[in-house]
Amino acid sequence: MSNHTLSVLVENKPGVLARVSGLFARRAFNIHSLAVGPTENPSLSRITLVVVADEHPLEQIQKQLNKLVNVIHIEELHDETAVERRLILVKVGANDANRTNVLQIVEMFRGRVVDVVPDAITIESTGSEAKMNALLTALAPYGVKEIVQTGTVAIGRGARSISEQVLQELQSPQNDN
């Protein structure tokens, strides 16, 4: 089994996320990561899912997703053809004795300090899942107090746009029947 990133273009309507995530639950798939937001077109939203699955079951779930009324397009994004990022906020214990060391780690991972109090620092960082895990490992000796992170967001490399492609297909003369 391996990680698969799916970009699902859907109508921006209430209940769509529940139907999509419900399909995964009914098929006993665990969603490893989930991010949803509107696209450049206000009538469309993009759901980015990361699931751990074998090829054949994943293919079956993609076919079932395509049957959902509000699902417009599904595309699997691969490492070599997509850019993937996560955002993490980490609250770390930091006092006068170790604050400099924590700040050096933040700089090394190109993070940003977003809050400072006498006994803690809150850090913001973006990057791949591997980078976020490495950051957490580096900060662990200082006492990670709290972690909040987004799901993976991903977009295809290059000028091609999934939304543009789908809208062109919907507006083509052969779909005017």
PDB file of C-alpha atoms in Angstrom:
ATOM      1  CA  MET A   1       0.000   0.000   0.000  1.00  0.00           C
ATOM      2  CA  SER A   2       1.153   3.524  -0.720  1.00  0.00           C
ATOM      3  CA  ASN A   3       0.042   7.127  -0.368  1.00  0.00           C
ATOM      4  CA  HIS A   4      -2.093   8.531  -3.171  1.00  0.00           C
ATOM      5  CA  THR A   5      -2.998  12.211  -3.527  1.00  0.00           C
ATOM      6  CA  LEU A   6      -6.347  12.850  -5.198  1.00  0.00           C
ATOM      7  CA  SER A   7      -7.482  16.246  -6.390  1.00  0.00           C
ATOM      8  CA  VAL A   8     -11.280  16.234  -6.607  1.00  0.00           C
ATOM      9  CA  LEU A   9     -13.028  19.156  -8.279  1.00  0.00           C
ATOM     10  CA  VAL A  10     -16.586  19.489  -6.968  1.00  0.00           C
ATOM     11  CA  GLU A  11     -19.511  21.880  -7.090  1.00  0.00           C
ATOM     12  CA  ASN A  12     -19.271  24.379  -4.235  1.00  0.00           C
ATOM     13  CA  LYS A  13     -22.496  23.296  -2.522  1.00  0.00           C
ATOM     14  CA  PRO A  14     -23.464  22.255   1.009  1.00  0.00           C
ATOM     15  CA  GLY A  15     -23.114  18.548   1.799  1.00  0.00           C
ATOM     16  CA  VAL A  16     -20.615  17.681  -0.956  1.00  0.00           C
ATOM     17  CA  LEU A  17     -17.726  17.091   1.466  1.00  0.00           C
ATOM     18  CA  ALA A  18     -19.914  14.833   3.613  1.00  0.00           C
ATOM     19  CA  ARG A  19     -20.861  12.731   0.580  1.00  0.00           C
ATOM     20  CA  VAL A  20     -17.254  12.433  -0.608  1.00  0.00           C
ATOM     21  CA  SER A  21     -15.819  11.568   2.817  1.00  0.00           C
ATOM     22  CA  GLY A  22     -18.769   9.239   3.488  1.00  0.00           C
ATOM     23  CA  LEU A  23     -17.889   7.252   0.382  1.00  0.00           C
ATOM     24  CA  PHE A  24     -14.386   6.655   1.744  1.00  0.00           C
ATOM     25  CA  ALA A  25     -15.780   5.669   5.149  1.00  0.00           C
ATOM     26  CA  ARG A  26     -18.259   3.195   3.637  1.00  0.00           C
ATOM     27  CA  ARG A  27     -15.418   1.543   1.718  1.00  0.00           C
ATOM     28  CA  ALA A  28     -13.283   1.400   4.930  1.00  0.00           C
ATOM     29  CA  PHE A  29     -10.583   3.737   3.578  1.00  0.00           C
ATOM     30  CA  ASN A  30      -8.819   5.938   6.065  1.00  0.00           C
ATOM     31  CA  ILE A  31      -8.292   9.479   4.832  1.00  0.00           C
ATOM     32  CA  HIS A  32      -4.746  10.349   5.875  1.00  0.00           C
ATOM     33  CA  SER A  33      -5.088  14.027   4.953  1.00  0.00           C
ATOM     34  CA  LEU A  34      -7.955  16.248   3.812  1.00  0.00           C
ATOM     35  CA  ALA A  35      -7.992  19.862   2.646  1.00  0.00           C
ATOM     36  CA  VAL A  36     -10.913  21.696   1.056  1.00  0.00           C
ATOM     37  CA  GLY A  37     -11.340  25.186  -0.298  1.00  0.00           C
ATOM     38  CA  PRO A  38     -12.893  27.241  -3.072  1.00  0.00           C
ATOM     39  CA  THR A  39     -11.058  27.546  -6.375  1.00  0.00           C
ATOM     40  CA  GLU A  40     -10.526  30.522  -8.666  1.00  0.00           C
ATOM     41  CA  ASN A  41     -14.098  29.841  -9.826  1.00  0.00           C
ATOM     42  CA  PRO A  42     -16.508  30.521  -6.907  1.00  0.00           C
ATOM     43  CA  SER A  43     -18.891  27.776  -8.089  1.00  0.00           C
ATOM     44  CA  LEU A  44     -16.173  25.105  -7.666  1.00  0.00           C
ATOM     45  CA  SER A  45     -14.242  23.737  -4.700  1.00  0.00           C
ATOM     46  CA  ARG A  46     -11.196  21.503  -4.673  1.00  0.00           C
ATOM     47  CA  ILE A  47     -10.895  18.633  -2.225  1.00  0.00           C
ATOM     48  CA  THR A  48      -7.359  17.318  -1.813  1.00  0.00           C
ATOM     49  CA  LEU A  49      -7.287  13.859  -0.240  1.00  0.00           C
ATOM     50  CA  VAL A  50      -4.335  11.701   0.700  1.00  0.00           C
ATOM     51  CA  VAL A  51      -5.276   8.049   1.173  1.00  0.00           C
ATOM     52  CA  VAL A  52      -3.215   4.926   1.780  1.00  0.00           C
ATOM     53  CA  ALA A  53      -4.368   2.235  -0.634  1.00  0.00           C
ATOM     54  CA  ASP A  54      -3.414  -0.339  -3.245  1.00  0.00           C
ATOM     55  CA  GLU A  55      -3.962   0.561  -6.915  1.00  0.00           C
ATOM     56  CA  HIS A  56      -7.041  -1.606  -7.584  1.00  0.00           C
ATOM     57  CA  PRO A  57      -9.157  -0.511  -4.589  1.00  0.00           C
ATOM     58  CA  LEU A  58      -8.179   3.109  -5.291  1.00  0.00           C
ATOM     59  CA  GLU A  59      -9.350   2.745  -8.881  1.00  0.00           C
ATOM     60  CA  GLN A  60     -12.697   1.407  -7.631  1.00  0.00           C
ATOM     61  CA  ILE A  61     -13.199   4.314  -5.249  1.00  0.00           C
ATOM     62  CA  GLN A  62     -12.342   6.802  -8.023  1.00  0.00           C
ATOM     63  CA  LYS A  63     -15.062   5.230 -10.178  1.00  0.00           C
ATOM     64  CA  GLN A  64     -17.556   5.523  -7.318  1.00  0.00           C
ATOM     65  CA  LEU A  65     -16.533   9.148  -6.692  1.00  0.00           C
ATOM     66  CA  ASN A  66     -17.191   9.905 -10.361  1.00  0.00           C
ATOM     67  CA  LYS A  67     -20.772   8.672  -9.883  1.00  0.00           C
ATOM     68  CA  LEU A  68     -21.493  11.287  -7.194  1.00  0.00           C
ATOM     69  CA  VAL A  69     -23.634  14.071  -8.662  1.00  0.00           C
ATOM     70  CA  ASN A  70     -21.548  17.020  -7.446  1.00  0.00           C
ATOM     71  CA  VAL A  71     -18.152  15.557  -8.401  1.00  0.00           C
ATOM     72  CA  ILE A  72     -16.908  17.167 -11.611  1.00  0.00           C
ATOM     73  CA  HIS A  73     -13.380  15.781 -12.044  1.00  0.00           C
ATOM     74  CA  ILE A  74     -10.874  13.561 -10.217  1.00  0.00           C
ATOM     75  CA  GLU A  75      -7.154  13.509 -10.835  1.00  0.00           C
ATOM     76  CA  GLU A  76      -4.430  11.617  -9.031  1.00  0.00           C
ATOM     77  CA  LEU A  77      -1.415  13.851  -8.453  1.00  0.00           C
ATOM     78  CA  HIS A  78       2.050  12.268  -8.441  1.00  0.00           C
ATOM     79  CA  ASP A  79       5.215  13.614  -6.808  1.00  0.00           C
ATOM     80  CA  GLU A  80       6.952  14.296 -10.110  1.00  0.00           C
ATOM     81  CA  THR A  81       4.000  16.183 -11.633  1.00  0.00           C
ATOM     82  CA  ALA A  82       2.665  18.088  -8.623  1.00  0.00           C
ATOM     83  CA  VAL A  83       3.679  20.458  -5.858  1.00  0.00           C
ATOM     84  CA  GLU A  84       2.492  19.404  -2.394  1.00  0.00           C
ATOM     85  CA  ARG A  85       2.635  21.413   0.818  1.00  0.00           C
ATOM     86  CA  ARG A  86       1.412  21.308   4.416  1.00  0.00           C
ATOM     87  CA  LEU A  87       1.216  24.048   7.010  1.00  0.00           C
ATOM     88  CA  ILE A  88       2.081  23.352  10.621  1.00  0.00           C
ATOM     89  CA  LEU A  89       1.900  25.466  13.774  1.00  0.00           C
ATOM     90  CA  VAL A  90       4.036  24.134  16.617  1.00  0.00           C
ATOM     91  CA  LYS A  91       4.171  25.442  20.175  1.00  0.00           C
ATOM     92  CA  VAL A  92       7.542  24.605  21.729  1.00  0.00           C
ATOM     93  CA  GLY A  93       8.876  25.127  25.215  1.00  0.00           C
ATOM     94  CA  ALA A  94      11.512  27.841  25.059  1.00  0.00           C
ATOM     95  CA  ASN A  95      13.124  29.674  27.949  1.00  0.00           C
ATOM     96  CA  ASP A  96      16.153  31.950  28.190  1.00  0.00           C
ATOM     97  CA  ALA A  97      18.507  28.946  28.268  1.00  0.00           C
ATOM     98  CA  ASN A  98      17.309  27.215  25.088  1.00  0.00           C
ATOM     99  CA  ARG A  99      15.514  29.933  23.066  1.00  0.00           C
ATOM    100  CA  THR A 100      18.539  30.518  20.793  1.00  0.00           C
ATOM    101  CA  ASN A 101      18.752  26.810  19.931  1.00  0.00           C
ATOM    102  CA  VAL A 102      15.043  26.665  19.084  1.00  0.00           C
ATOM    103  CA  LEU A 103      15.361  29.787  16.903  1.00  0.00           C
ATOM    104  CA  GLN A 104      18.287  28.213  15.014  1.00  0.00           C
ATOM    105  CA  ILE A 105      16.165  25.149  14.249  1.00  0.00           C
ATOM    106  CA  VAL A 106      13.327  27.383  13.042  1.00  0.00           C
ATOM    107  CA  GLU A 107      15.733  29.224  10.740  1.00  0.00           C
ATOM    108  CA  MET A 108      17.240  25.974   9.452  1.00  0.00           C
ATOM    109  CA  PHE A 109      13.762  24.757   8.405  1.00  0.00           C
ATOM    110  CA  ARG A 110      12.838  28.193   6.989  1.00  0.00           C
ATOM    111  CA  GLY A 111      10.003  28.553   9.480  1.00  0.00           C
ATOM    112  CA  ARG A 112       8.658  31.705  11.094  1.00  0.00           C
ATOM    113  CA  VAL A 113       8.086  32.600  14.710  1.00  0.00           C
ATOM    114  CA  VAL A 114       4.475  33.793  15.029  1.00  0.00           C
ATOM    115  CA  ASP A 115       4.167  34.118  18.817  1.00  0.00           C
ATOM    116  CA  VAL A 116       6.578  34.444  21.718  1.00  0.00           C
ATOM    117  CA  VAL A 117       5.839  34.254  25.437  1.00  0.00           C
ATOM    118  CA  PRO A 118       8.375  33.881  28.271  1.00  0.00           C
ATOM    119  CA  ASP A 119       8.247  30.057  28.291  1.00  0.00           C
ATOM    120  CA  ALA A 120       7.194  29.111  24.727  1.00  0.00           C
ATOM    121  CA  ILE A 121       7.498  29.945  21.046  1.00  0.00           C
ATOM    122  CA  THR A 122       4.900  29.228  18.360  1.00  0.00           C
ATOM    123  CA  ILE A 123       6.360  28.382  14.968  1.00  0.00           C
ATOM    124  CA  GLU A 124       4.784  28.325  11.517  1.00  0.00           C
ATOM    125  CA  SER A 125       6.318  26.194   8.780  1.00  0.00           C
ATOM    126  CA  THR A 126       5.284  24.888   5.375  1.00  0.00           C
ATOM    127  CA  GLY A 127       6.610  22.060   3.279  1.00  0.00           C
ATOM    128  CA  SER A 128       6.327  18.374   2.571  1.00  0.00           C
ATOM    129  CA  GLU A 129       5.199  15.849   5.152  1.00  0.00           C
ATOM    130  CA  ALA A 130       8.802  14.641   5.431  1.00  0.00           C
ATOM    131  CA  LYS A 131      10.034  18.174   6.176  1.00  0.00           C
ATOM    132  CA  MET A 132       7.340  18.675   8.827  1.00  0.00           C
ATOM    133  CA  ASN A 133       8.290  15.362  10.481  1.00  0.00           C
ATOM    134  CA  ALA A 134      11.972  16.345  10.475  1.00  0.00           C
ATOM    135  CA  LEU A 135      11.114  19.708  12.059  1.00  0.00           C
ATOM    136  CA  LEU A 136       9.121  18.002  14.804  1.00  0.00           C
ATOM    137  CA  THR A 137      11.986  15.574  15.454  1.00  0.00           C
ATOM    138  CA  ALA A 138      14.446  18.466  15.759  1.00  0.00           C
ATOM    139  CA  LEU A 139      12.138  20.337  18.153  1.00  0.00           C
ATOM    140  CA  ALA A 140      11.236  17.297  20.295  1.00  0.00           C
ATOM    141  CA  PRO A 141      14.105  17.721  22.827  1.00  0.00           C
ATOM    142  CA  TYR A 142      12.753  21.182  23.722  1.00  0.00           C
ATOM    143  CA  GLY A 143       9.256  19.941  24.506  1.00  0.00           C
ATOM    144  CA  VAL A 144       6.594  20.169  21.817  1.00  0.00           C
ATOM    145  CA  LYS A 145       3.541  21.430  23.710  1.00  0.00           C
ATOM    146  CA  GLU A 146       0.997  21.548  20.885  1.00  0.00           C
ATOM    147  CA  ILE A 147       0.734  20.859  17.157  1.00  0.00           C
ATOM    148  CA  VAL A 148      -1.873  21.992  14.637  1.00  0.00           C
ATOM    149  CA  GLN A 149      -1.474  21.143  10.974  1.00  0.00           C
ATOM    150  CA  THR A 150      -3.374  21.328   7.751  1.00  0.00           C
ATOM    151  CA  GLY A 151      -3.908  18.501   5.362  1.00  0.00           C
ATOM    152  CA  THR A 152      -1.849  18.312   2.213  1.00  0.00           C
ATOM    153  CA  VAL A 153      -2.682  20.787  -0.529  1.00  0.00           C
ATOM    154  CA  ALA A 154      -1.412  19.963  -3.985  1.00  0.00           C
ATOM    155  CA  ILE A 155      -1.455  21.467  -7.453  1.00  0.00           C
ATOM    156  CA  GLY A 156      -0.182  20.166 -10.778  1.00  0.00           C
ATOM    157  CA  ARG A 157       3.084  21.570 -12.095  1.00  0.00           C
ATOM    158  CA  GLY A 158       3.121  23.824 -15.140  1.00  0.00           C
ATOM    159  CA  ALA A 159       0.552  26.078 -16.751  1.00  0.00           C
ATOM    160  CA  ARG A 160      -2.184  23.460 -17.113  1.00  0.00           C
ATOM    161  CA  SER A 161      -5.193  24.023 -14.847  1.00  0.00           C
ATOM    162  CA  ILE A 162      -7.644  21.291 -13.876  1.00  0.00           C
ATOM    163  CA  SER A 163     -10.442  23.854 -13.488  1.00  0.00           C
ATOM    164  CA  GLU A 164      -9.834  25.395 -16.933  1.00  0.00           C
ATOM    165  CA  GLN A 165      -9.679  21.988 -18.571  1.00  0.00           C
ATOM    166  CA  VAL A 166     -12.953  20.850 -16.994  1.00  0.00           C
ATOM    167  CA  LEU A 167     -14.779  24.090 -17.783  1.00  0.00           C
ATOM    168  CA  GLN A 168     -13.646  23.870 -21.436  1.00  0.00           C
ATOM    169  CA  GLU A 169     -14.921  20.287 -21.619  1.00  0.00           C
ATOM    170  CA  LEU A 170     -18.270  21.336 -20.121  1.00  0.00           C
ATOM    171  CA  GLN A 171     -18.623  24.196 -22.602  1.00  0.00           C
ATOM    172  CA  SER A 172     -17.544  22.253 -25.721  1.00  0.00           C
ATOM    173  CA  PRO A 173     -20.189  21.846 -28.494  1.00  0.00           C
ATOM    174  CA  GLN A 174     -20.443  18.067 -28.028  1.00  0.00           C
ATOM    175  CA  ASN A 175     -21.790  18.645 -24.477  1.00  0.00           C
ATOM    176  CA  ASP A 176     -24.605  20.914 -25.693  1.00  0.00           C
ATOM    177  CA  ASN A 177     -26.986  17.970 -26.295  1.00  0.00           C
TER     178      ASN A 177
END
